[in-house]
Tab-separated table of C-alpha atoms in Angstrom:
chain	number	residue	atom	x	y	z
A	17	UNK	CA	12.608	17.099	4.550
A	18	UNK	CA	8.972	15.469	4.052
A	19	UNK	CA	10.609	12.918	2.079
A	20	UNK	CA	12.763	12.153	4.898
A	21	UNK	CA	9.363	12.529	7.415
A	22	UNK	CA	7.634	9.692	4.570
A	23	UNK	CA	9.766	9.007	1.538
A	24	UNK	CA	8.665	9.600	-2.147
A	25	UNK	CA	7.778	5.164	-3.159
A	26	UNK	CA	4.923	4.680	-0.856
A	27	UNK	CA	2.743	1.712	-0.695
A	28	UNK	CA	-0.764	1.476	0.899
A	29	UNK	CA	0.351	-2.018	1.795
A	30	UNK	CA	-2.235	-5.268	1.988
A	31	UNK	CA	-2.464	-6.966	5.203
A	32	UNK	CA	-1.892	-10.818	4.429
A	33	UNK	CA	-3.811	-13.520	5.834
A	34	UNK	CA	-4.495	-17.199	6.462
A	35	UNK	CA	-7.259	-18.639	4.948
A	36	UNK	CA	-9.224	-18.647	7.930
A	37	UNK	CA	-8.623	-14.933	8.482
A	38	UNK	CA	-5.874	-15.188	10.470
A	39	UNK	CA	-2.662	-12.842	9.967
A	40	UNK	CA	-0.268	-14.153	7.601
A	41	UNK	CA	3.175	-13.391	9.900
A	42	UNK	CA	5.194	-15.057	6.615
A	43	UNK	CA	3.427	-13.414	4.426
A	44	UNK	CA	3.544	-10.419	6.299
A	45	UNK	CA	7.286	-10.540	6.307
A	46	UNK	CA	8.083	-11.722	3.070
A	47	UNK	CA	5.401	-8.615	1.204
A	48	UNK	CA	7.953	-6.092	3.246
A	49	UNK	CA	11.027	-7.458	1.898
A	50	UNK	CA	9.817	-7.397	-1.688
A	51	UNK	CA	8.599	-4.213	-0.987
A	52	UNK	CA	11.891	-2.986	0.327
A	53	UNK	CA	13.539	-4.781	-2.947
A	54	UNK	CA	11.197	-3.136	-5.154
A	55	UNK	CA	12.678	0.350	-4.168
A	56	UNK	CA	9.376	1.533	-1.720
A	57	UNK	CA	10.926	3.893	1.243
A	58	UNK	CA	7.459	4.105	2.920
A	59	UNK	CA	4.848	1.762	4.212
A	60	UNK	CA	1.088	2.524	4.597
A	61	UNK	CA	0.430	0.280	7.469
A	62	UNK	CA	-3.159	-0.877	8.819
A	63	UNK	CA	-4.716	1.594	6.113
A	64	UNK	CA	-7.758	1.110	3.916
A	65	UNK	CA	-6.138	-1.183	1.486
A	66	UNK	CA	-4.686	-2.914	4.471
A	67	UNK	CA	-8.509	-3.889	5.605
A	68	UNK	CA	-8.104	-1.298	8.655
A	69	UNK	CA	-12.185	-1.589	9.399
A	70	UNK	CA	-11.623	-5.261	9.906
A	71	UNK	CA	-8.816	-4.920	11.927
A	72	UNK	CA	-8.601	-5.299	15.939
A	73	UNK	CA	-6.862	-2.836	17.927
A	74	UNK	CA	-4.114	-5.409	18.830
A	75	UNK	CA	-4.029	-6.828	15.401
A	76	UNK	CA	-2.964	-2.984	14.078
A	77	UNK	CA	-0.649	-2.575	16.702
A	78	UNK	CA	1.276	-6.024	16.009
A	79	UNK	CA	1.620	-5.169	12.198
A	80	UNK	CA	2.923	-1.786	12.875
A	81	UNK	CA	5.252	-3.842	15.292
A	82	UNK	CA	6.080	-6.888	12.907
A	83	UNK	CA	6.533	-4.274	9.673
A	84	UNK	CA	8.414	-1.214	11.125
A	85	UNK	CA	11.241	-4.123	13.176
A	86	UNK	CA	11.668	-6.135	9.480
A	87	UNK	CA	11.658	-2.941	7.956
A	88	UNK	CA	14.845	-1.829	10.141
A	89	UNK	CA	15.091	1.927	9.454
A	90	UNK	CA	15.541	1.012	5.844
A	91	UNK	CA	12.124	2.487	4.890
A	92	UNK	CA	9.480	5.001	6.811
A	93	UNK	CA	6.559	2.895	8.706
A	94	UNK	CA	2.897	5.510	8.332
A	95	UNK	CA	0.549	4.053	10.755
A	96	UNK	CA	-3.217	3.912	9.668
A	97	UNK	CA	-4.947	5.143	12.800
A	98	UNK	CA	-8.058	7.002	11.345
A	99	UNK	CA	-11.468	6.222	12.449
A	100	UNK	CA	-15.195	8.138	12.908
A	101	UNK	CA	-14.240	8.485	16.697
A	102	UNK	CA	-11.427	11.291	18.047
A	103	UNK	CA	-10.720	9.435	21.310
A	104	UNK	CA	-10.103	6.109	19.353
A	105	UNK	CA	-7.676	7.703	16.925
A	106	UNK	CA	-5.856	9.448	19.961
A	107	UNK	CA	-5.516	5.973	21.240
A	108	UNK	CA	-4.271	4.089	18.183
A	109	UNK	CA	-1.831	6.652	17.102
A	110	UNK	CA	-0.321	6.505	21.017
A	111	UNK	CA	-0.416	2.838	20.300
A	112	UNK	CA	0.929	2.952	17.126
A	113	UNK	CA	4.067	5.118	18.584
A	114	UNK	CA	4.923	2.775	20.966
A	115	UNK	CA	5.296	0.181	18.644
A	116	UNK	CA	7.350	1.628	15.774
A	117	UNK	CA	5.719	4.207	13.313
A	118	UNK	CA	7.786	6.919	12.253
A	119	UNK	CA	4.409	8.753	10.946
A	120	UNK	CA	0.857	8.649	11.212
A	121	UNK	CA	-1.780	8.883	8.248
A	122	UNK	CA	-5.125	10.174	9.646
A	123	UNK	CA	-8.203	10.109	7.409
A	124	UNK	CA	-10.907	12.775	7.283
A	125	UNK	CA	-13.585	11.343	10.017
A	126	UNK	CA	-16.414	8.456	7.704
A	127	UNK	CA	-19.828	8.232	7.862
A	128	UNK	CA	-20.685	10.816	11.015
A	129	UNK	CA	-20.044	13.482	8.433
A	130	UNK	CA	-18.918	16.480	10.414
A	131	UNK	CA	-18.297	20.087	9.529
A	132	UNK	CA	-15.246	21.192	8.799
A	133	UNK	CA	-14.842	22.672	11.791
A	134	UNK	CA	-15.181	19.155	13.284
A	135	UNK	CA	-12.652	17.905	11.227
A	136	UNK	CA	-10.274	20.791	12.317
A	137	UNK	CA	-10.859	20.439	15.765
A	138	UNK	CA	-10.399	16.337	15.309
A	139	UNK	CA	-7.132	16.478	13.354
A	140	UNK	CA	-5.373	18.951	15.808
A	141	UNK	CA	-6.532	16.241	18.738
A	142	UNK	CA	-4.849	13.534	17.117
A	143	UNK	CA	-2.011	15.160	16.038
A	144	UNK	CA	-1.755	16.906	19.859
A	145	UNK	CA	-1.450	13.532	20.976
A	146	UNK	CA	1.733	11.728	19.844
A	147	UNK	CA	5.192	13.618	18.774
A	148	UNK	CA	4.844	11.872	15.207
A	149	UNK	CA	4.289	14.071	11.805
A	150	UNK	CA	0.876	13.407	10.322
A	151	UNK	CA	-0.171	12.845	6.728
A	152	UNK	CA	-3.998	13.715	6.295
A	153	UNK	CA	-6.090	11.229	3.747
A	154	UNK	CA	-8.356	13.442	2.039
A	155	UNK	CA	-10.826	10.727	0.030
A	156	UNK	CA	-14.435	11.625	0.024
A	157	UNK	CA	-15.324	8.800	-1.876
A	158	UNK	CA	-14.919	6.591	0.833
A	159	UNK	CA	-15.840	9.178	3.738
A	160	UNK	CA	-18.373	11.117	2.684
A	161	UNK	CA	-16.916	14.657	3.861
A	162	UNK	CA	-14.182	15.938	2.030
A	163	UNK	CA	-11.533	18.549	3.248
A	164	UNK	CA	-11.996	21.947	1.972
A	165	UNK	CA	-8.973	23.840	0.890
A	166	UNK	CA	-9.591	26.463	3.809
A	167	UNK	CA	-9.558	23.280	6.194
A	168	UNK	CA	-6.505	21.699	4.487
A	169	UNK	CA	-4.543	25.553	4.969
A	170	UNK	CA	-5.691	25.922	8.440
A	171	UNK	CA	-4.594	22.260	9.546
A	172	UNK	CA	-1.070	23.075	7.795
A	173	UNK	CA	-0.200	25.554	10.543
A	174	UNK	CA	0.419	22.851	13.109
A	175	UNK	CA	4.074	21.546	13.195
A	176	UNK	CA	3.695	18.020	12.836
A	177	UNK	CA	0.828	17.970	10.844
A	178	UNK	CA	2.944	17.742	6.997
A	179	UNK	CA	1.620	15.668	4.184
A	180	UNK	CA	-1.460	15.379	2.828
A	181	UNK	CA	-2.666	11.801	0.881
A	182	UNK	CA	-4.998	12.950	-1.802
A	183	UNK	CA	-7.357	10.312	-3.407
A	184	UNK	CA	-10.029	13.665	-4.352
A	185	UNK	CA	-8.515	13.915	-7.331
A	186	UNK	CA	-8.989	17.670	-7.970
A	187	UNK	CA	-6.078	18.675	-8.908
A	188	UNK	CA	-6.560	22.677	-9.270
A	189	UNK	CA	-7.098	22.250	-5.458
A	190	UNK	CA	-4.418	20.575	-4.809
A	191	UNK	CA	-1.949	22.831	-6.461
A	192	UNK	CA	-3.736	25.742	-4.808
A	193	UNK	CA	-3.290	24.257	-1.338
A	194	UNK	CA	0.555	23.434	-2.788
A	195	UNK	CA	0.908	26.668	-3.413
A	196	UNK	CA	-0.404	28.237	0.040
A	197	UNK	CA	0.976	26.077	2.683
A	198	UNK	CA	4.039	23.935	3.211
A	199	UNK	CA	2.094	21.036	2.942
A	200	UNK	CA	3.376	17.870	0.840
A	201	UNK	CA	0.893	16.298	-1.555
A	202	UNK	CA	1.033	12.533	-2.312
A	203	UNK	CA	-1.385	10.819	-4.922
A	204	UNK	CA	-3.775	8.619	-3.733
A	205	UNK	CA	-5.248	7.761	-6.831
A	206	UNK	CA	-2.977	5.173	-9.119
A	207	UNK	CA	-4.947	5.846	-12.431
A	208	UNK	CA	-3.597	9.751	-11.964
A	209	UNK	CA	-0.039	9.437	-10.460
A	210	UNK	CA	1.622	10.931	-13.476
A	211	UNK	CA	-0.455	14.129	-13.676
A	212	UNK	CA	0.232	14.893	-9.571
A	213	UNK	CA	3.795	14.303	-9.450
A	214	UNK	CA	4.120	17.015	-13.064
A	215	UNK	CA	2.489	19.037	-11.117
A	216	UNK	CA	4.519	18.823	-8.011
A	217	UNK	CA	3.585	15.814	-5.685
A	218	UNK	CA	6.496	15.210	-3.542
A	219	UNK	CA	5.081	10.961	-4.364
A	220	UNK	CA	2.806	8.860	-4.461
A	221	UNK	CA	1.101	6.498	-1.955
A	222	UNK	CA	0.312	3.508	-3.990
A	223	UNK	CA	-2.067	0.238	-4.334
A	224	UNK	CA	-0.880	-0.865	-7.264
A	225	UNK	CA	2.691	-0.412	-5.634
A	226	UNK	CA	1.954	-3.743	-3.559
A	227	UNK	CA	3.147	-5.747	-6.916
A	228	UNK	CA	4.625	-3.113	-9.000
A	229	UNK	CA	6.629	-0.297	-6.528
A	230	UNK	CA	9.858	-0.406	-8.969
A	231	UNK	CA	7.390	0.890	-11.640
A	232	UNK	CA	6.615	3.554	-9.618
A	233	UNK	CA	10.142	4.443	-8.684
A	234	UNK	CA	10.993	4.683	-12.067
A	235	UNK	CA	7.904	7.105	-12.775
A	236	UNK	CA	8.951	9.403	-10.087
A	237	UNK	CA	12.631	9.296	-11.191
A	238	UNK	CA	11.617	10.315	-14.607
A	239	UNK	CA	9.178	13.226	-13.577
A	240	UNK	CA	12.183	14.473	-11.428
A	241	UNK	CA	14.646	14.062	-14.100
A	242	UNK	CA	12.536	16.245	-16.050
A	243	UNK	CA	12.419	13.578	-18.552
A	244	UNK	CA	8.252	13.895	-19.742
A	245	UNK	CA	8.385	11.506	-22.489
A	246	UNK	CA	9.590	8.718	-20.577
A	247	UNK	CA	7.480	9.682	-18.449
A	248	UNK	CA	4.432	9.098	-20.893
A	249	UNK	CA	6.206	5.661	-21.629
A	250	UNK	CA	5.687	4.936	-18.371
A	251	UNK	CA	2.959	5.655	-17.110
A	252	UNK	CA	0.987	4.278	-20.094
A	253	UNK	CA	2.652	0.928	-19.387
A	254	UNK	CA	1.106	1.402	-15.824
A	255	UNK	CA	-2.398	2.251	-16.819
A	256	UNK	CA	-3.882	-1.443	-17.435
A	257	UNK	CA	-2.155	-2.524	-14.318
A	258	UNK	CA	-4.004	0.773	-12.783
A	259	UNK	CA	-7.359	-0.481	-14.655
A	260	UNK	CA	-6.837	-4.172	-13.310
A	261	UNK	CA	-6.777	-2.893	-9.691
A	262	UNK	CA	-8.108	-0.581	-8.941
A	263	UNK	CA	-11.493	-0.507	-11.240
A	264	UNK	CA	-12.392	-3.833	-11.525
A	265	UNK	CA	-13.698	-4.382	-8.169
A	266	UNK	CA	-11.314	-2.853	-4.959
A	267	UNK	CA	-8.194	-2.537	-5.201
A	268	UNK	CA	-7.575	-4.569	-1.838
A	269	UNK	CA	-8.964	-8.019	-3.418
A	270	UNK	CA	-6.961	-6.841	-6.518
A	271	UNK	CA	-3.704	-6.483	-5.164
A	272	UNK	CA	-3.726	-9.437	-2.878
A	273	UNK	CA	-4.874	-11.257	-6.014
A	274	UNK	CA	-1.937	-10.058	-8.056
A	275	UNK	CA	0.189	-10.275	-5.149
A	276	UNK	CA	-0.511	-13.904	-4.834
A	277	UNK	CA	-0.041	-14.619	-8.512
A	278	UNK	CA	3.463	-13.364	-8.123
A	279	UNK	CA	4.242	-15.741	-5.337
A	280	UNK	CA	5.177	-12.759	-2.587
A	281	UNK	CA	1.973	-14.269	-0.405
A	282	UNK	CA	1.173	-16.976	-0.210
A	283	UNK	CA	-2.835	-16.546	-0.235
A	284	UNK	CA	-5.285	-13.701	-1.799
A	285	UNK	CA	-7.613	-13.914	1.717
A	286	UNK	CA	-9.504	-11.220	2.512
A	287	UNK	CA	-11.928	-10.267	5.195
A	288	UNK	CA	-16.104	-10.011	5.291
A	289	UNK	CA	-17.618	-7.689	3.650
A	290	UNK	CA	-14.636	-8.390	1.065
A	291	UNK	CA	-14.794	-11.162	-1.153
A	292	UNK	CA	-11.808	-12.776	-3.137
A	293	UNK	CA	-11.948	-12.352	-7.070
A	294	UNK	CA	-14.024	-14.587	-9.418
A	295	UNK	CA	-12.599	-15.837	-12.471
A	296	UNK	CA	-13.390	-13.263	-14.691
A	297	UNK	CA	-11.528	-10.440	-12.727
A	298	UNK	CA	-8.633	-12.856	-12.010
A	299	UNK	CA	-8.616	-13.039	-15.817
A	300	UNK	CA	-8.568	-8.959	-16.634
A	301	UNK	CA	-6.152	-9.024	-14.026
A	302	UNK	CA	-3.281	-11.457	-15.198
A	303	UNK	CA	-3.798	-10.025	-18.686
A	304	UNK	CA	-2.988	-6.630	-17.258
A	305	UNK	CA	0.103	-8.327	-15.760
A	306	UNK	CA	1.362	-10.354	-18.663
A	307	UNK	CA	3.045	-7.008	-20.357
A	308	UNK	CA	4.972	-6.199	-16.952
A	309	UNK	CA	5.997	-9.617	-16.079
A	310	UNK	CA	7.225	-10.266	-19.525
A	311	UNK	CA	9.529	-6.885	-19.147
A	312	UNK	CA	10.834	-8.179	-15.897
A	313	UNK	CA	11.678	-11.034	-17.539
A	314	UNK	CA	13.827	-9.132	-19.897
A	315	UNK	CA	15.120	-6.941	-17.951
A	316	UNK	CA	16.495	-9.817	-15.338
A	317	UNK	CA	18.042	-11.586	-18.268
């Protein structure tokens, strides 16, 4: 059922852009269908690899728009509508309804910090507000207030709240809150995939997905086949690609940069504060990518 709600292959997709920091409608268009080709049943749309901070309102409601009528049912559309401010995300996620999601993602409240009783009382508000299920993004790192396990249980009781992205990384936790609620868990964290899906992650929601979802798809095929060893193969094919992206600098510049290598966009812009990548990261990069593209290559001949 929560596959059905969000599918199993997601990707935290990149928003694509002009040069002058305009959005890319061709590129836009053409990422979804190599998406879709690359076997990802679930789009992260206007999320924090997508540049949401940078994003207008009208801007987040035209991608969900654009993705979710290329997409064509063939895939689930999760709207990015999280923000510091309850009666923005309210808004956004009605917006976001109207123009296509199927789901919402809604991350933990940044930088104002509040209890966990704040976060309770926020998440119920959004998820009050639109008849869409609701994945929770649980990534302290980035917010500064992480979601307890007693907040993660007691947000689990509402109907459409389903899913939760986890980029904490404690996985003990996770399997806890697995264990207590009906809550699906999907990795948020590409270097650690491998571990959260053995250990019962309904999937993954993926950056390094943008250029590399059929890896991914074969990962999770393998963990559910109960096949471990290819598993391992796998996933330590995945891990400089992993490096590349996501700790070099952020893994937004990194996967539009290896997104634009590939030739699916056709431009590696990003936004202020973000900056595109020198030479020397474009360099780790496309040595990360060498092994994989070289297997593609054999594997299409």
């Amino acid at each position: 059922m929560t596959e059905t709600l969000f599918g199993s292959n997601l990707v935290a997709m990149v928003t694509p852009m002009e040069p002058g920091g305009a959005l890319c409608e061709p590129g836009l268009t053409g990422l979804v269908d190599h998406l879709l080709g690359a076997g990802c049943d679930g789009i992260v749309v206007g999320g924090t690899t997508g540049e949401a901070p940078t994003l207008t309102d009208a801007e987040a409601t035209r991608l969900v728009h654009t993705v979710a009528t290329r997409v064509e049912n063939r895939a689930r559309v999760i709207a990015g509508v999280g923000t510091y401010d309850t009666v923005t995300c309210i808004r956004r996620a009605k917006e976001a309804e109207a123009a296509g999601a199927d789901a919402l993602l809604l991350v933990c409240p940044y930088y104002s910090k509040p209890t966990q009783a704040g976060i309770v009382a926020h998440c119920l508000a959004v998820a009050d507000a639109t008849e869409l299920s609701v994945m929770l993004y649980d990534v302290p790192a980035r917010t500064g207030t992480a979601m307890d396990a007693a907040t993660l249980i007691e947000l689990a009781r509402h109907p459409r709240i389903r899913a939760v992205k986890d980029a904490k990384g404690d996985l003990f936790e996770a399997m806890t809150v697995m264990a207590r609620t009906r809550l699906a868990f999907y990795c948020g964290i590409d270097e650690l995939n491998l571990p959260y899906l053995a250990a019962g992650a309904t999937g993954l929601v993926s950056v390094v997905g943008n250029a590399y979802a059929d890896r991914n798809a074969e990962l999770i095929a393998a963990v559910r086949g109960g096949d471990l060893d290819k598993a391992r193969t796998l996933n330590a094919a995945l891990l400089p690609l992993a490096d590349a992206v996501m700790r070099t600098s952020q893994g937004a510049i990194m996967a539009k940069a290896a997104l634009a290598d590939l030739g699916v966009i056709p431009h590696a812009t990003v936004r202020l504060p973000l900056l595109e990548s020198p030479p020397e990261h474009l360099r780790r990069l496309r040595a990360a990518m060498a092994p994989a593209l070289s297997r593609s290559e054999l594997v299409s001949g």
